[in-house]
């Protein structure tokens, strides 16, 4: 695909997004909404003929059983009009009442709490509007392939998918969200996400803060219009729209440029290329979040549940952040950082000691400025935000406030040792001298993995690993010479299903070192992870063992607009 150079350079990220908004509006007033929905991918084409998992297994005796519905609802987020959202509604059918906690007045789904070794049944019912096929992915959990929420198992509105699995993960914060091909970004943005917290004996022995002092923090960015409705890439949630805005232009007969591509194609492509950024930071489903705290230690488990926004977390009082865990595990011992990078999908477990603060003190968790994560288009793409626009990727911002309001004595000590991690040694990998390459690059206006877009049911021979083998993978965020607007690339958070990995090395191309220097001290690579941020020009080596289940799993960029546009592949674990 070619786009005229003069046109490219007259547009910046913001005007692309605004333009996409206009397209959405145009489609509605001209009544093309039926066209739009008829152009959505047809699940019948992409789901397998399928033993859809719709009948419970009578031999499976769950410790916890939950009915989970994805459905539209309204919540009072701001004063005035309630906001229409899509949300997971849950009810406990069986199990300890503490295993399910709903979050009142939020679009955010429930918190499910389980112990390692427990057996869980979830009856997932898709009650979303027509065209919104869906499936739940349990991000972080190690599960059999048909329990993992691969997009090939997506079900239609009205259908039910039954999950039955045993939790084999270590203690940690996992989460769940939709995973249908091409629709993940809008469904997650509309509110579909929840937490899945695993505990185990090793964690309990540590005497970490619990109950009201163990606080999940879900960071997201959202844009609301004047009527308090969520806007996603220019459309209101619930408005029939094509999951890939790139096709809108063709349907509404917009003007084509010489290359045969309409300008709206390009705007849609631009949105999926850059990713969605919202105007306001939401914490646990609410803007302007304040944590009312006591003078004691808290455990803050922070998830970046944003579609695209990356945060550079830091305390406003200059104290370092004390970290006790990452995506898939507690660490062997606590570690400190001046700041912590948290890309979409990643989690960080923080020991937050407010015991030395006076009642009345306010501290903020901020995101500090950083650069180089968005290198598409050169200097004309930066610093062009208007009054109503979302902050750029890498802008400094306040995420939430902690207000010390109560005196409380407590005697918890930060343990000097946490858990015994089953860490692998790099030389144990079968391909230690030749890690499996995973190249991230731009093809036209689409990000791809090893030069290929997503294919629903295939994994190539070079995407096949052996069950029980230890491997190294090397994620390479390539330069894209000659690509649109001289793309030097974007940061991509790469997520692997079906496995937890170690990050064993990182290096960066000298020509892109400047941006990398503004983030590199915030990587926390000591624990087990399932999502890893990879900056432009960066190469990151992972080490992992595929030890439990065989089958077809995905790996992808967790910038949801990239994932939806095809920055996803399958890999096969061969038994
Ligand atoms: Cu949280 Cu495949 O994603
Ligand atoms: Cu990406």
Coordinates of C-alpha atoms and ligand atoms in Angstrom, one line a residue:
X1 CA 0.0 0.0 0.0
X2 CA 1.3 3.4 -0.8
X3 CA 0.2 6.7 0.4
X4 CA 1.1 10.1 -1.0
X5 CA 3.9 11.7 0.9
X6 CA 2.4 15.2 1.0
X7 CA -0.8 13.8 2.5
X8 CA 1.0 11.8 5.1
X9 CA 2.9 14.7 6.5
X10 CA -0.1 17.0 6.8
X11 CA -1.7 14.6 9.3
X12 CA -0.7 13.8 12.8
X13 CA -1.9 11.3 15.2
X14 CA -4.6 13.6 16.7
X15 CA -6.1 14.6 13.4
X16 CA -6.3 11.0 12.4
X17 CA -8.2 10.1 15.5
X18 CA -10.5 13.1 15.1
X19 CA -11.1 12.1 11.5
X20 CA -12.0 8.6 12.5
X21 CA -14.5 10.1 14.9
X22 CA -16.2 12.0 12.0
X23 CA -16.4 8.8 10.0
X24 CA -18.3 7.1 12.8
X25 CA -20.7 10.0 13.0
X26 CA -21.1 10.1 9.2
X27 CA -21.9 6.4 9.1
X28 CA -24.7 6.8 11.7
X29 CA -26.5 9.8 10.1
X30 CA -26.5 8.2 6.7
X31 CA -28.0 5.0 8.1
X32 CA -25.3 2.7 6.9
X33 CA -25.2 0.9 10.3
X34 CA -26.6 -2.3 8.8
X35 CA -23.9 -2.3 6.2
X36 CA -21.4 -1.8 9.0
X37 CA -22.5 -4.7 11.0
X38 CA -22.8 -6.9 8.0
X39 CA -19.2 -6.3 7.3
X40 CA -18.1 -7.6 10.7
X41 CA -16.1 -10.8 10.5
X42 CA -18.6 -13.7 10.6
X43 CA -17.9 -16.0 13.5
X44 CA -19.3 -18.9 11.6
X45 CA -16.3 -18.5 9.2
X46 CA -13.8 -18.3 11.9
X47 CA -15.0 -20.5 14.7
X48 CA -14.3 -24.2 14.2
X49 CA -17.3 -26.5 13.6
X50 CA -16.5 -27.0 17.1
X51 CA -17.3 -29.0 20.0
X52 CA -18.2 -25.7 21.7
X53 CA -17.8 -26.4 25.4
X54 CA -21.4 -25.9 26.3
X55 CA -22.2 -28.9 28.5
X56 CA -20.7 -29.3 31.9
X57 CA -18.6 -32.4 32.6
X58 CA -20.4 -34.4 35.3
X59 CA -17.1 -35.9 36.4
X60 CA -15.7 -32.5 37.1
X61 CA -16.4 -31.5 40.7
X62 CA -15.7 -27.8 41.1
X63 CA -14.6 -26.1 44.3
X64 CA -15.9 -22.8 42.9
X65 CA -18.6 -22.4 40.3
X66 CA -19.5 -19.0 38.9
X67 CA -22.0 -17.7 36.4
X68 CA -20.4 -15.0 34.4
X69 CA -22.3 -12.9 31.9
X70 CA -21.0 -10.3 29.5
X71 CA -23.8 -7.8 29.1
X72 CA -24.7 -4.2 28.5
X73 CA -25.5 -2.1 31.6
X74 CA -25.4 1.5 32.8
X75 CA -23.2 2.8 35.6
X76 CA -23.1 6.2 37.2
X77 CA -19.5 7.2 36.5
X78 CA -19.9 11.0 36.5
X79 CA -22.6 13.3 37.7
X80 CA -25.4 13.6 35.2
X81 CA -26.1 11.0 32.6
X82 CA -25.3 7.4 33.4
X83 CA -22.7 5.8 31.2
X84 CA -23.6 2.8 29.0
X85 CA -21.0 0.1 29.3
X86 CA -20.5 -3.6 28.7
X87 CA -19.7 -5.5 31.9
X88 CA -19.1 -8.9 33.4
X89 CA -21.8 -9.7 35.9
X90 CA -21.1 -12.6 38.1
X91 CA -22.8 -14.8 40.7
X92 CA -21.5 -17.5 42.8
X93 CA -23.1 -20.8 42.3
X94 CA -20.8 -22.8 44.6
X95 CA -17.9 -22.1 46.8
X96 CA -16.7 -19.9 49.6
X97 CA -18.4 -16.4 49.4
X98 CA -15.0 -14.8 49.6
X99 CA -14.1 -16.3 46.2
X100 CA -16.2 -13.7 44.3
X101 CA -16.3 -10.0 45.0
X102 CA -18.3 -7.6 42.8
X103 CA -17.1 -4.0 42.5
X104 CA -20.1 -1.8 43.1
X105 CA -20.9 1.1 40.7
X106 CA -18.2 0.1 38.2
X107 CA -18.0 -1.3 34.8
X108 CA -15.2 -3.4 36.0
X109 CA -16.0 -7.1 36.4
X110 CA -15.7 -9.1 39.6
X111 CA -12.6 -10.2 41.5
X112 CA -12.3 -13.9 41.6
X113 CA -10.1 -15.3 44.4
X114 CA -8.9 -18.9 44.4
X115 CA -6.3 -21.0 46.0
X116 CA -3.7 -22.8 43.9
X117 CA -5.1 -26.3 43.3
X118 CA -8.7 -25.4 43.4
X119 CA -11.0 -26.5 40.6
X120 CA -13.1 -23.8 39.0
X121 CA -16.1 -23.9 36.7
X122 CA -17.2 -20.7 35.0
X123 CA -20.4 -20.7 32.9
X124 CA -19.8 -17.9 30.6
X125 CA -22.8 -16.4 28.8
X126 CA -22.4 -13.9 26.0
X127 CA -25.3 -11.4 26.3
X128 CA -23.6 -8.8 24.2
X129 CA -25.4 -7.1 21.2
X130 CA -25.7 -8.7 17.9
X131 CA -22.4 -9.3 16.1
X132 CA -20.3 -9.2 19.3
X133 CA -19.1 -12.7 19.5
X134 CA -16.8 -13.2 22.4
X135 CA -14.7 -15.5 24.6
X136 CA -13.0 -15.1 27.9
X137 CA -9.2 -15.3 28.2
X138 CA -7.7 -15.9 31.6
X139 CA -4.6 -13.8 31.2
X140 CA -1.7 -15.3 33.1
X141 CA -3.3 -18.7 34.0
X142 CA -1.8 -21.9 32.6
X143 CA -4.7 -23.8 31.1
X144 CA -5.6 -26.5 28.6
X145 CA -6.0 -25.0 25.1
X146 CA -9.8 -25.1 25.1
X147 CA -10.0 -23.3 28.4
X148 CA -7.6 -20.5 27.5
X149 CA -10.0 -18.3 25.5
X150 CA -8.3 -18.6 22.2
X151 CA -10.3 -16.6 19.6
X152 CA -11.2 -19.7 17.7
X153 CA -13.6 -20.6 20.5
X154 CA -15.5 -17.3 20.4
X155 CA -19.3 -17.8 20.8
X156 CA -22.2 -15.8 19.5
X157 CA -24.5 -13.6 21.6
X158 CA -27.0 -16.0 23.3
X159 CA -24.5 -18.8 23.6
X160 CA -22.7 -20.2 26.6
X161 CA -19.2 -21.5 27.0
X162 CA -18.3 -23.6 30.0
X163 CA -14.8 -23.4 31.5
X164 CA -13.6 -26.2 33.8
X165 CA -10.1 -26.0 35.0
X166 CA -7.7 -26.6 37.9
X167 CA -5.6 -23.6 39.0
X168 CA -2.0 -24.6 38.8
X169 CA -0.5 -21.1 38.9
X170 CA 1.6 -19.7 41.7
X171 CA 0.2 -16.9 43.8
X172 CA -0.3 -13.7 41.9
X173 CA -2.6 -11.3 40.2
X174 CA -4.1 -12.5 36.9
X175 CA -7.0 -11.0 35.0
X176 CA -9.6 -11.9 32.4
X177 CA -10.9 -10.1 29.4
X178 CA -12.5 -10.8 26.0
X179 CA -10.4 -12.3 23.2
X180 CA -12.5 -12.5 20.0
X181 CA -10.5 -11.8 16.9
X182 CA -10.8 -8.2 15.9
X183 CA -13.2 -7.2 18.6
X184 CA -11.0 -7.4 21.8
X185 CA -10.1 -3.7 21.9
X186 CA -13.7 -2.4 21.8
X187 CA -15.1 -5.0 24.2
X188 CA -12.3 -4.5 26.8
X189 CA -12.7 -0.7 26.4
X190 CA -16.4 -0.9 26.9
X191 CA -15.7 -2.4 30.3
X192 CA -15.2 -6.1 30.0
X193 CA -12.4 -7.0 32.4
X194 CA -12.0 -8.6 35.8
X195 CA -9.3 -9.8 38.2
X196 CA -8.4 -13.4 39.0
X197 CA -6.2 -13.6 42.2
X198 CA -4.4 -16.8 43.1
X199 CA -3.1 -17.4 46.5
X200 CA -0.9 -20.3 47.8
X201 CA 0.7 -21.6 51.0
X202 CA 4.0 -20.0 50.2
X203 CA 2.4 -16.6 49.9
X204 CA 0.3 -17.0 53.1
X205 CA 3.4 -17.8 55.1
X206 CA 4.9 -14.4 54.2
X207 CA 2.5 -12.3 56.3
X208 CA 1.8 -9.7 53.6
X209 CA -1.0 -7.2 54.0
X210 CA -4.4 -8.8 53.5
X211 CA -8.1 -7.9 53.2
X212 CA -8.7 -4.1 53.1
X213 CA -4.9 -3.5 53.0
X214 CA -4.4 -5.7 49.8
X215 CA -5.7 -3.3 47.2
X216 CA -6.1 -4.1 43.5
X217 CA -5.5 -1.1 41.2
X218 CA -6.6 -1.3 37.6
X219 CA -5.3 1.5 35.5
X220 CA -7.2 2.4 32.3
X221 CA -7.6 5.4 30.2
X222 CA -11.0 6.4 28.8
X223 CA -12.6 9.2 26.8
X224 CA -16.2 10.3 27.7
X225 CA -18.2 12.6 25.5
X226 CA -20.4 15.5 26.8
X227 CA -23.2 13.0 27.5
X228 CA -20.9 10.9 29.7
X229 CA -20.7 8.1 27.0
X230 CA -17.6 6.2 26.3
X231 CA -15.9 7.0 23.0
X232 CA -13.7 4.5 21.3
X233 CA -11.9 5.4 18.1
X234 CA -14.6 8.0 17.5
X235 CA -17.7 5.8 18.0
X236 CA -19.9 5.4 21.0
X237 CA -19.9 2.0 22.6
X238 CA -22.8 0.0 21.4
X239 CA -22.9 1.8 18.0
X240 CA -22.7 -0.8 15.3
X241 CA -19.3 -0.3 13.8
X242 CA -16.8 -2.3 11.9
X243 CA -14.1 -3.8 14.2
X244 CA -11.6 -2.7 11.6
X245 CA -12.3 0.9 10.9
X246 CA -10.2 0.5 7.8
X247 CA -13.2 -0.8 5.9
X248 CA -15.6 2.0 6.7
X249 CA -14.4 4.3 3.9
X250 CA -15.2 1.8 1.2
X251 CA -18.7 1.2 2.5
X252 CA -19.6 4.8 2.8
X253 CA -18.3 5.5 -0.6
X254 CA -15.8 8.1 0.6
X255 CA -13.4 9.6 -1.9
X256 CA -10.5 7.4 -3.0
X257 CA -7.0 8.6 -3.4
X258 CA -4.8 7.5 -6.4
X259 CA -3.6 4.4 -4.6
X260 CA -7.2 3.2 -4.5
X261 CA -7.4 3.6 -0.8
X262 CA -9.8 6.0 0.7
X263 CA -8.7 8.5 3.2
X264 CA -11.0 6.8 5.8
X265 CA -9.2 3.6 5.3
X266 CA -6.2 5.3 6.2
X267 CA -7.6 6.9 9.3
X268 CA -8.9 3.6 10.5
X269 CA -5.5 2.0 9.8
X270 CA -3.9 4.8 11.6
X271 CA -5.9 4.2 14.7
X272 CA -5.0 0.5 14.7
X273 CA -1.4 1.4 13.9
X274 CA -1.0 3.8 16.7
X275 CA -3.4 2.4 19.3
X276 CA -6.1 4.1 21.3
X277 CA -5.3 6.7 24.0
X278 CA -8.0 8.0 26.3
X279 CA -8.3 11.4 27.8
X280 CA -8.8 10.5 31.5
X281 CA -7.2 8.0 33.8
X282 CA -9.6 5.6 35.5
X283 CA -8.7 3.5 38.5
X284 CA -10.9 0.5 39.2
X285 CA -13.5 1.9 36.8
X286 CA -13.6 5.5 38.2
X287 CA -11.9 8.8 37.3
X288 CA -10.3 10.9 40.0
X289 CA -9.6 8.0 42.2
X290 CA -8.5 8.5 45.8
X291 CA -7.3 5.8 48.1
X292 CA -8.2 6.7 51.6
X293 CA -5.4 5.1 53.6
X294 CA -4.1 4.6 57.1
X295 CA -0.6 5.1 58.5
X296 CA 0.5 1.5 57.7
X297 CA 1.7 -0.9 55.0
X298 CA -0.5 -1.6 52.0
X299 CA -0.1 -4.1 49.2
X300 CA -1.0 -2.5 45.9
X301 CA -1.5 -4.9 43.0
X302 CA -1.4 -2.8 39.9
X303 CA -2.7 -4.0 36.5
X304 CA -2.3 -1.9 33.4
X305 CA -5.7 -2.7 31.9
X306 CA -5.5 0.1 29.3
X307 CA -5.8 -0.7 25.6
X308 CA -2.6 1.0 24.6
X309 CA -1.3 3.4 27.2
X310 CA 2.0 2.6 28.9
X311 CA 2.7 4.1 32.4
X312 CA 6.0 5.0 34.1
X313 CA 4.9 4.7 37.7
X314 CA 6.5 6.8 40.4
X315 CA 5.6 8.2 43.8
X316 CA 5.2 11.9 44.0
X317 CA 7.2 12.2 47.2
X318 CA 10.3 10.8 45.5
X319 CA 10.3 7.6 47.5
X320 CA 11.4 4.5 45.4
X321 CA 8.7 1.9 44.6
X322 CA 9.2 -1.3 46.5
X323 CA 8.3 -4.3 44.4
X324 CA 7.4 -7.8 45.7
X325 CA 5.9 -9.4 42.6
X326 CA 5.4 -9.2 38.8
X327 CA 2.9 -10.8 36.4
X328 CA 3.1 -14.4 37.3
X329 CA 4.8 -14.6 40.7
X330 CA 6.1 -13.0 43.8
X331 CA 9.8 -12.2 43.5
X332 CA 12.6 -14.1 45.3
X333 CA 13.3 -10.9 47.3
X334 CA 11.9 -7.4 47.2
X335 CA 13.5 -4.9 44.9
X336 CA 13.3 -1.2 44.5
X337 CA 13.0 1.1 41.5
X338 CA 12.9 4.9 41.1
X339 CA 10.1 4.2 38.6
X340 CA 8.4 1.1 37.1
X341 CA 7.3 0.7 33.5
X342 CA 3.9 -0.9 33.2
X343 CA 2.6 -1.7 29.7
X344 CA -0.8 -3.0 28.8
X345 CA -1.4 -6.5 30.3
X346 CA 1.5 -6.2 32.8
X347 CA 1.0 -6.4 36.6
X348 CA 3.2 -5.2 39.4
X349 CA 2.9 -6.1 43.1
X350 CA 3.9 -3.2 45.3
X351 CA 4.7 -2.9 49.0
X352 CA 3.5 0.6 49.9
X353 CA 4.6 1.7 53.4
X354 CA 2.6 4.8 54.5
X355 CA 3.5 4.3 58.2
X356 CA 5.9 7.2 58.3
X357 CA 3.4 9.7 56.8
X358 CA 1.3 12.0 58.9
X359 CA -2.5 12.0 58.9
X360 CA -3.5 14.6 56.3
X361 CA -0.7 13.9 53.9
X362 CA -1.4 13.3 50.3
X363 CA 0.8 11.4 47.9
X364 CA 0.2 10.6 44.3
X365 CA 1.1 7.7 42.1
X366 CA 2.2 9.4 38.9
X367 CA 3.2 8.4 35.5
X368 CA 6.5 10.2 34.6
X369 CA 7.3 11.5 31.1
X370 CA 9.2 9.1 28.8
X371 CA 10.0 9.2 25.1
X372 CA 10.6 6.9 22.2
X373 CA 7.7 4.5 22.7
X374 CA 5.9 6.0 19.7
X375 CA 8.2 6.7 16.9
X376 CA 5.9 6.6 13.9
X377 CA 5.9 9.7 11.8
X378 CA 8.8 11.7 13.2
X379 CA 8.6 15.0 15.0
X380 CA 5.3 16.2 13.4
X381 CA 3.5 13.5 15.3
X382 CA 4.5 14.8 18.7
X383 CA 3.3 17.6 20.9
X384 CA 0.3 18.5 18.7
X385 CA -2.5 18.0 21.2
X386 CA -5.5 20.3 21.3
X387 CA -7.6 21.1 24.3
X388 CA -9.9 18.2 23.9
X389 CA -7.3 15.6 23.1
X390 CA -5.9 12.7 25.0
X391 CA -2.4 13.1 26.5
X392 CA 0.3 11.7 24.2
X393 CA 1.9 8.4 25.0
X394 CA 4.7 9.2 27.4
X395 CA 3.1 12.4 28.9
X396 CA 3.5 13.0 32.6
X397 CA 0.2 12.6 34.5
X398 CA -1.2 11.9 37.9
X399 CA -2.8 8.4 38.1
X400 CA -4.4 8.5 41.6
X401 CA -4.1 10.1 45.0
X402 CA -3.4 8.4 48.3
X403 CA -4.8 10.4 51.2
X404 CA -3.6 9.4 54.7
X405 CA -6.7 9.8 56.8
X406 CA -6.3 7.5 59.8
X407 CA -3.8 6.6 62.4
X408 CA -3.2 2.8 62.6
X409 CA -0.5 0.8 64.2
X410 CA 0.6 -2.4 62.5
X411 CA 3.7 -4.4 62.8
X412 CA 4.2 -5.9 59.3
X413 CA 7.8 -6.1 58.2
X414 CA 9.0 -6.3 54.6
X415 CA 10.3 -9.8 54.4
X416 CA 13.9 -9.9 53.1
X417 CA 13.2 -13.1 51.3
X418 CA 9.9 -13.9 49.5
X419 CA 9.5 -17.1 47.5
X420 CA 11.6 -19.8 46.1
X421 CA 11.3 -19.2 42.4
X422 CA 11.9 -22.2 40.1
X423 CA 14.2 -20.2 37.9
X424 CA 15.7 -21.8 34.8
X425 CA 19.3 -21.2 33.6
X426 CA 19.7 -19.8 30.1
X427 CA 22.0 -22.7 29.0
X428 CA 19.3 -25.2 29.8
X429 CA 17.4 -24.1 26.7
X430 CA 17.4 -26.5 23.8
X431 CA 18.1 -23.5 21.6
X432 CA 20.4 -21.6 23.9
X433 CA 22.8 -20.6 21.1
X434 CA 20.0 -19.8 18.7
X435 CA 16.9 -18.3 20.4
X436 CA 13.7 -18.5 18.4
X437 CA 13.3 -15.1 16.7
X438 CA 10.1 -13.2 17.1
X439 CA 10.4 -10.1 14.9
X440 CA 8.0 -7.2 15.3
X441 CA 7.7 -5.0 12.2
X442 CA 5.4 -2.7 10.3
X443 CA 4.0 -3.9 7.0
X444 CA 2.1 -1.2 5.2
X445 CA 0.1 0.2 8.1
X446 CA -0.1 -3.0 10.0
X447 CA 2.1 -4.4 12.7
X448 CA 3.1 -8.0 12.1
X449 CA 5.0 -10.8 13.8
X450 CA 7.7 -12.5 11.8
X451 CA 6.2 -10.9 8.7
X452 CA 2.8 -12.6 9.1
X453 CA -0.6 -11.4 10.2
X454 CA -2.9 -13.5 12.5
X455 CA -4.3 -16.8 11.1
X456 CA -6.9 -18.4 13.2
X457 CA -6.1 -22.1 13.1
X458 CA -2.5 -22.4 12.0
X459 CA 0.9 -22.4 13.6
X460 CA 3.9 -22.7 11.2
X461 CA 6.7 -25.3 11.8
X462 CA 8.8 -22.5 13.2
X463 CA 6.0 -21.7 15.6
X464 CA 6.0 -25.2 17.1
X465 CA 7.6 -26.2 20.4
X466 CA 7.9 -29.4 22.3
X467 CA 6.0 -30.1 25.4
X468 CA 8.5 -30.1 28.4
X469 CA 11.2 -28.4 26.5
X470 CA 13.0 -25.3 27.7
X471 CA 13.4 -22.6 25.0
X472 CA 14.8 -19.1 24.5
X473 CA 12.7 -16.7 22.4
X474 CA 14.1 -13.4 21.3
X475 CA 11.7 -10.6 20.7
X476 CA 13.2 -8.2 18.2
X477 CA 11.5 -4.8 17.7
X478 CA 12.9 -4.0 14.3
X479 CA 13.6 -0.8 12.5
X480 CA 11.2 -0.4 9.6
X481 CA 13.2 1.4 6.9
X482 CA 11.1 2.8 4.2
X483 CA 7.9 2.2 6.1
X484 CA 5.2 4.8 6.3
X485 CA 6.4 8.0 7.8
X486 CA 9.9 6.5 8.4
X487 CA 8.6 4.4 11.2
X488 CA 11.2 3.6 13.8
X489 CA 8.5 1.6 15.5
X490 CA 6.5 1.6 18.7
X491 CA 6.8 -0.1 22.0
X492 CA 4.9 -3.4 21.9
X493 CA 3.9 -5.4 25.1
X494 CA 4.2 -9.0 23.9
X495 CA 2.1 -11.5 25.7
X496 CA 2.4 -15.3 25.5
X497 CA -0.6 -17.5 26.4
X498 CA 0.0 -20.9 28.0
X499 CA 3.3 -20.1 29.7
X500 CA 5.1 -17.9 32.2
X501 CA 8.6 -16.8 31.2
X502 CA 11.8 -15.2 32.6
X503 CA 13.3 -12.2 30.9
X504 CA 17.0 -12.9 30.7
X505 CA 18.5 -10.1 28.6
X506 CA 17.8 -6.8 26.9
X507 CA 19.7 -4.7 24.4
X508 CA 18.9 -1.8 22.2
X509 CA 20.2 -0.4 18.9
X510 CA 22.5 2.6 19.5
X511 CA 20.4 4.8 17.2
X512 CA 17.3 4.2 19.4
X513 CA 19.0 4.2 22.8
X514 CA 17.9 7.7 23.8
X515 CA 14.2 6.8 24.3
X516 CA 15.1 3.5 25.8
X517 CA 17.3 5.3 28.4
X518 CA 14.1 7.0 29.7
X519 CA 12.4 3.7 30.5
X520 CA 15.0 1.0 31.0
X521 CA 15.5 1.4 34.7
X522 CA 11.8 0.8 35.2
X523 CA 11.8 -2.8 33.9
X524 CA 11.2 -5.4 36.6
X525 CA 12.6 -8.6 35.1
X526 CA 13.4 -10.6 38.2
X527 CA 10.2 -12.7 38.4
X528 CA 7.9 -14.7 36.2
X529 CA 6.1 -12.8 33.5
X530 CA 3.6 -13.4 30.7
X531 CA 3.8 -9.9 29.1
X532 CA 7.0 -8.1 28.3
X533 CA 7.4 -4.5 27.1
X534 CA 9.7 -4.2 24.1
X535 CA 10.8 -0.7 23.0
X536 CA 11.6 0.3 19.5
X537 CA 15.1 -1.1 18.5
X538 CA 15.1 -3.3 21.6
X539 CA 15.8 -7.1 21.6
X540 CA 14.6 -9.0 24.6
X541 CA 15.5 -12.7 25.4
X542 CA 12.9 -14.8 27.2
X543 CA 13.5 -18.2 28.8
X544 CA 10.7 -20.6 29.5
X545 CA 9.5 -24.2 29.9
X546 CA 6.3 -25.5 28.2
X547 CA 5.5 -27.9 30.9
X548 CA 1.9 -28.7 31.3
X549 CA -0.4 -28.8 28.4
X550 CA 0.0 -29.3 24.6
X551 CA -2.2 -27.4 22.1
X552 CA -2.6 -24.3 20.1
X553 CA -2.0 -21.0 21.9
X554 CA -1.6 -17.4 20.8
X555 CA 1.1 -14.9 21.4
X556 CA 0.5 -11.3 20.5
X557 CA 0.9 -7.6 21.2
X558 CA -1.2 -6.5 24.1
X559 CA -1.8 -3.1 22.6
X560 CA -5.3 -4.1 21.8
X561 CA -5.6 -2.2 18.6
X562 CA -2.5 -3.9 17.3
X563 CA -3.8 -7.3 18.4
X564 CA -7.1 -6.6 16.7
X565 CA -5.4 -5.6 13.5
X566 CA -3.5 -8.8 13.4
X567 CA -0.4 -8.5 15.5
X568 CA -1.0 -12.0 16.8
X569 CA 0.2 -15.5 15.9
X570 CA -0.4 -19.0 17.2
X571 CA 2.2 -21.3 18.5
X572 CA 1.7 -25.0 19.0
X573 CA 3.0 -27.0 22.0
X574 CA 3.4 -30.5 20.6
X575 CA 2.9 -33.3 23.1
Ligands
LIG1 CU1 -4.6 -10.4 28.0 CU2 -4.2 -12.7 24.7 O1 -4.4 -11.4 26.3
LIG2 CU1 1.9 -3.6 19.4

